[in-house]
mmCIF file of C-alpha atoms in Angstrom:
data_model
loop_
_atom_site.group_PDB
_atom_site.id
_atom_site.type_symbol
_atom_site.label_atom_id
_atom_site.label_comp_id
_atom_site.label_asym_id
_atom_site.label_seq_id
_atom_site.Cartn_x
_atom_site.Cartn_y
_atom_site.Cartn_z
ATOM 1 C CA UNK A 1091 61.124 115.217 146.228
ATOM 2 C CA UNK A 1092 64.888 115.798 146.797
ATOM 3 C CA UNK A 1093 66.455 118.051 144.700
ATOM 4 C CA UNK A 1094 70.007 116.868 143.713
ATOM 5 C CA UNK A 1095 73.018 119.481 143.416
ATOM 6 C CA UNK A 1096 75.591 119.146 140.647
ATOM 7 C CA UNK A 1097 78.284 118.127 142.985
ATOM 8 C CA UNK A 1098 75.789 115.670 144.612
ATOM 9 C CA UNK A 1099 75.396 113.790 141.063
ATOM 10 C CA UNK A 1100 79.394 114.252 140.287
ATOM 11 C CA UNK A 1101 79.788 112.416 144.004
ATOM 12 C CA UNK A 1102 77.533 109.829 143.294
ATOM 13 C CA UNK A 1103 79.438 109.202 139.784
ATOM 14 C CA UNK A 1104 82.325 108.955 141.308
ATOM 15 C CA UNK A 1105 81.393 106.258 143.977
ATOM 16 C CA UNK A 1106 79.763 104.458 141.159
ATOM 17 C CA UNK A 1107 83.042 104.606 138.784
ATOM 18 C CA UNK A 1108 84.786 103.237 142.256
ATOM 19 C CA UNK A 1109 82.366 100.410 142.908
ATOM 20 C CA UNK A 1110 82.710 99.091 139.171
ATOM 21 C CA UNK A 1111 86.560 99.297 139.773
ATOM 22 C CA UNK A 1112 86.678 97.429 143.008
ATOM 23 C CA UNK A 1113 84.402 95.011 140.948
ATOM 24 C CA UNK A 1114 86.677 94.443 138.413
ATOM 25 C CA UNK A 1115 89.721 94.371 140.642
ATOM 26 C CA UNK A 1116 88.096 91.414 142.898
ATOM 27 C CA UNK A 1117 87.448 89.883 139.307
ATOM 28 C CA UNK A 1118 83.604 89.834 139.882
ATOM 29 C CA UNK A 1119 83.272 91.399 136.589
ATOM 30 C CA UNK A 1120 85.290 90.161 133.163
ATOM 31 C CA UNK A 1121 85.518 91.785 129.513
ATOM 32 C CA UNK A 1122 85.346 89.317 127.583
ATOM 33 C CA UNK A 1123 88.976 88.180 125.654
ATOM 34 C CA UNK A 1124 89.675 89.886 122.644
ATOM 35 C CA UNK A 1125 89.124 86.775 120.287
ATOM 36 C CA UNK A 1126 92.617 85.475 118.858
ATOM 37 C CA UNK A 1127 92.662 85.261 115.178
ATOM 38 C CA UNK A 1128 95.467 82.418 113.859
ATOM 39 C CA UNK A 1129 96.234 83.410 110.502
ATOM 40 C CA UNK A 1130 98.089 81.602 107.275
ATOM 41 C CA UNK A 1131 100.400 83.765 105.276
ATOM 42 C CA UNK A 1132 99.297 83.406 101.105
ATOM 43 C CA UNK A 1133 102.110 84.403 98.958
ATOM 44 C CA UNK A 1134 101.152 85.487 94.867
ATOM 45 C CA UNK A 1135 103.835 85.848 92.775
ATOM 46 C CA UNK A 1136 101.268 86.496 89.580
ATOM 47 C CA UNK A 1137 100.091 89.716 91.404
ATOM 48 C CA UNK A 1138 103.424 90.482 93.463
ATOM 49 C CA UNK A 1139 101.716 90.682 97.176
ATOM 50 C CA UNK A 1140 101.510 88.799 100.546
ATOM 51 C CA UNK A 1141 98.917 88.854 103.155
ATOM 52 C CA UNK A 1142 97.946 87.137 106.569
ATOM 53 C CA UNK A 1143 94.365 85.920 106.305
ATOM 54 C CA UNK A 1144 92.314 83.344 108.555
ATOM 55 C CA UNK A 1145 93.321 80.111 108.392
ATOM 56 C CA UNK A 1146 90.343 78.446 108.166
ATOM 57 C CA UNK A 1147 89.319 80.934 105.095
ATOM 58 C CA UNK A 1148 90.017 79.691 101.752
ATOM 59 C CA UNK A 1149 91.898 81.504 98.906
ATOM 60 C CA UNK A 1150 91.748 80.893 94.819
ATOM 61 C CA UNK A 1151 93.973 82.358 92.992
ATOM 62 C CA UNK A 1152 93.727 82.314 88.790
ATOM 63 C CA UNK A 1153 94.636 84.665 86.375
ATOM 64 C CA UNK A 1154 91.329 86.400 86.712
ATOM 65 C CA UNK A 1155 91.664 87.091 90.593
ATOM 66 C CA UNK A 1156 92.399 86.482 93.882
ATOM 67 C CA UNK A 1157 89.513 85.544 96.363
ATOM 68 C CA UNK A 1158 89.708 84.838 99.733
ATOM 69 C CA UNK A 1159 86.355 83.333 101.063
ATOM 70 C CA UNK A 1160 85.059 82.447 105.192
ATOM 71 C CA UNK A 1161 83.994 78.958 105.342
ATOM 72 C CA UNK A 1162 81.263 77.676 103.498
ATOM 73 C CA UNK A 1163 78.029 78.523 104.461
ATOM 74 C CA UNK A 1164 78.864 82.462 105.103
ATOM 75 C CA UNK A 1165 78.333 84.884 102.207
ATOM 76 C CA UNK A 1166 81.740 84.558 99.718
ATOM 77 C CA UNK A 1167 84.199 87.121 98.236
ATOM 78 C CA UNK A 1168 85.145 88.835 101.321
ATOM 79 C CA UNK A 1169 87.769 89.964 99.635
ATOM 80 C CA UNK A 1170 89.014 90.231 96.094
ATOM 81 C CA UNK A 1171 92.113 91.065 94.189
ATOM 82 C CA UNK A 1172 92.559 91.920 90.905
ATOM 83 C CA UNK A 1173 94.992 94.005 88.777
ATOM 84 C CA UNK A 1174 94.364 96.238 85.590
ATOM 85 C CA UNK A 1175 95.649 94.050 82.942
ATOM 86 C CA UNK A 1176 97.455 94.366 79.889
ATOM 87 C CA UNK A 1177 94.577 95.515 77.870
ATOM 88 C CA UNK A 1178 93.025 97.986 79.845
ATOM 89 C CA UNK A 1179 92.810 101.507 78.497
ATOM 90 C CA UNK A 1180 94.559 102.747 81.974
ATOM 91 C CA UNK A 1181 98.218 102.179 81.796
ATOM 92 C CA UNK A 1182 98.509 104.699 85.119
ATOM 93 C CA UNK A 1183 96.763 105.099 88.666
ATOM 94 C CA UNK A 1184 96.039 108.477 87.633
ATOM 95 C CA UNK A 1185 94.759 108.005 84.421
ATOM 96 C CA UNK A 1186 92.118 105.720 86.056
ATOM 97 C CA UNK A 1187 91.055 108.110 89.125
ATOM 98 C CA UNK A 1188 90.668 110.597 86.649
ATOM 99 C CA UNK A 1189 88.477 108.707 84.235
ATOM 100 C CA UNK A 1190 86.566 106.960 87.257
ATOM 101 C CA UNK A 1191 86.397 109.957 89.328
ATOM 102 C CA UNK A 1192 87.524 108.170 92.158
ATOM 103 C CA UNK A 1193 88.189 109.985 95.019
ATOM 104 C CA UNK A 1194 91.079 109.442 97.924
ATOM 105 C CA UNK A 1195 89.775 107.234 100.811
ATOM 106 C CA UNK A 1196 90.665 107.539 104.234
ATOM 107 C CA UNK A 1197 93.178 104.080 103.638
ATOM 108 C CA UNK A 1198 96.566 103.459 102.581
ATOM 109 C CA UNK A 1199 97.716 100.169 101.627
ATOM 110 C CA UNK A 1200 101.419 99.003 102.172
ATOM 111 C CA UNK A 1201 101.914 102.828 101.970
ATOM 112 C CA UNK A 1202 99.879 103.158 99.010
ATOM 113 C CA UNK A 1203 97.053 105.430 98.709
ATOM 114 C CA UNK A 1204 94.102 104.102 97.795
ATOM 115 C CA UNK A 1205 91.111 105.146 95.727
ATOM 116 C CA UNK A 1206 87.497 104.785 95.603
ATOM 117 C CA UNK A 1207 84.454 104.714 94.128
ATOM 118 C CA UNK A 1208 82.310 107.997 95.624
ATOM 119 C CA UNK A 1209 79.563 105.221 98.172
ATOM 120 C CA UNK A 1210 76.704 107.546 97.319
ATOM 121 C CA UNK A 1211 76.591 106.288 94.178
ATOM 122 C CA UNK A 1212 77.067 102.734 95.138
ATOM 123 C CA UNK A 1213 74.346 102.736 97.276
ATOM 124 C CA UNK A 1214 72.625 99.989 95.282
ATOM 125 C CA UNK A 1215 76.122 97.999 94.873
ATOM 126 C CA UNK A 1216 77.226 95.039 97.017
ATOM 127 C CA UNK A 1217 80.813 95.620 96.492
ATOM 128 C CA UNK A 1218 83.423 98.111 97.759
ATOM 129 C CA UNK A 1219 85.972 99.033 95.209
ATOM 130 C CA UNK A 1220 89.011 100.349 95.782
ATOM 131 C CA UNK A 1221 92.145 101.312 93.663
ATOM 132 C CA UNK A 1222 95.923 101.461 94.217
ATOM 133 C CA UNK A 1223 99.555 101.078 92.022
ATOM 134 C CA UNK A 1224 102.563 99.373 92.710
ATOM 135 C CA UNK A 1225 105.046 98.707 90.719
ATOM 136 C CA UNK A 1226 103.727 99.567 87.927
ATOM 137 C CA UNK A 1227 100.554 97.639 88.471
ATOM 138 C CA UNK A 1228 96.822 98.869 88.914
ATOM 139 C CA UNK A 1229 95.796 97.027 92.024
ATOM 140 C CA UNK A 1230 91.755 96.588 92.331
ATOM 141 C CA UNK A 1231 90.780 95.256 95.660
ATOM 142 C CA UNK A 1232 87.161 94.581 96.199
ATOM 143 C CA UNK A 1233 85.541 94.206 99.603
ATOM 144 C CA UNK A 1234 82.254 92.525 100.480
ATOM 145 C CA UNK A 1235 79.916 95.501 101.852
ATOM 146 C CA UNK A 1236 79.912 95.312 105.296
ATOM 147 C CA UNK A 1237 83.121 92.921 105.676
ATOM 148 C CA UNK A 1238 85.783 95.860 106.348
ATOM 149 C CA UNK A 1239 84.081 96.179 109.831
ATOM 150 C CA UNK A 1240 85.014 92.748 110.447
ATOM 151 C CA UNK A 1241 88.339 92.079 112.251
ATOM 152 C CA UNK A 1242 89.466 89.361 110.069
ATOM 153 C CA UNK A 1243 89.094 91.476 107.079
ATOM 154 C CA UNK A 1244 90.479 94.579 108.691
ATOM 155 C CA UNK A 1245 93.793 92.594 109.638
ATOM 156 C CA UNK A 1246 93.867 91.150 105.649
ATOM 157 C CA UNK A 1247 93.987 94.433 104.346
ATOM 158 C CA UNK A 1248 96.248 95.707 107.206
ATOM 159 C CA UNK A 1249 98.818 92.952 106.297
ATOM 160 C CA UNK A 1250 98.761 93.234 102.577
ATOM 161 C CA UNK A 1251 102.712 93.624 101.870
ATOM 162 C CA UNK A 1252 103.226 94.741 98.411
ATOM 163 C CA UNK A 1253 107.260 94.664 98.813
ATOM 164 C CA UNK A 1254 107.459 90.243 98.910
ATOM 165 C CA UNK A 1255 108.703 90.697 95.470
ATOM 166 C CA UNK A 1256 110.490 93.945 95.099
ATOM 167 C CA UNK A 1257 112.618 93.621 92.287
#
């Protein structure tokens, strides 16, 4: 049985890393295209915010909430928007960490920092939650478990532009 030496393996490695470059170079082998994602731009002037999001995804908007949903026949509420309204007992961001005990998540929003629920506890729940203030306004965004690992979703939240209506 041949016994390989360390700089036999790092040789070999290196002729293999080579190959698969030469390979790619002649265009033998292809990653496959980052898929493009055309977007529509939604605009809420009840809840001061703008967003790119799928075009073929639908959005409602009421004075309950905002939803944006995948086309039918995928799981709905992707992702949901509300805002703390007038009769809620919180009337500031803190005021609501502290009596949720939310907890800073690794996520900003337009600049914002955002808030959660601590997941442990949520275990059982299907829904993210996830808390932020602008201008004056409690912002409640709720995320499908599972969804912010999708691209589309990712880029929603990444576009949300809390400024459209700076007064």
């Amino acid at each position: 049985e041949p016994k390989f030496t360390l700089s036999k393996l790092f040789m070999v490695k290196v002729l293999a890393m080579f190959s698969m470059l030469a390979l790619i170079g002649a265009g033998c082998i292809t990653s496959s295209p980052q898929e493009t994602i055309n977007t529509k731009t939604h605009t809420s002037e009840q809840y001061s915010v703008s967003f790119e999001y799928p075009e073929n995804w639908i959005v409602y908007e009421d004075a309950a909430q905002l939803d944006v949903q995948p086309p039918q026949g995928q799981p709905s509420n992707y992702f949901t928007l509300d805002t703390e309204g007038e009769f809620s007992p919180y009337k500031t961001l803190e005021e609501l960490v502290s009596a949720k005990n939310l907890t800073k998540a690794d996520l900003t929003i337009d600049g914002q920092d955002v808030y959660t629920n601590d997941t442990a506890s949520l275990s059982d729940s299907e829904m993210l939650y996830f808390y932020f203030s602008h201008d004056n306004k409690i912002y409640n965004l709720h995320l499908l478990k599972g969804s912010f690992e999708m691209p589309e979703v990712q880029a929603m939240v990444d576009s949300v532009d809390l400024n459209s209506f700076a007064r």
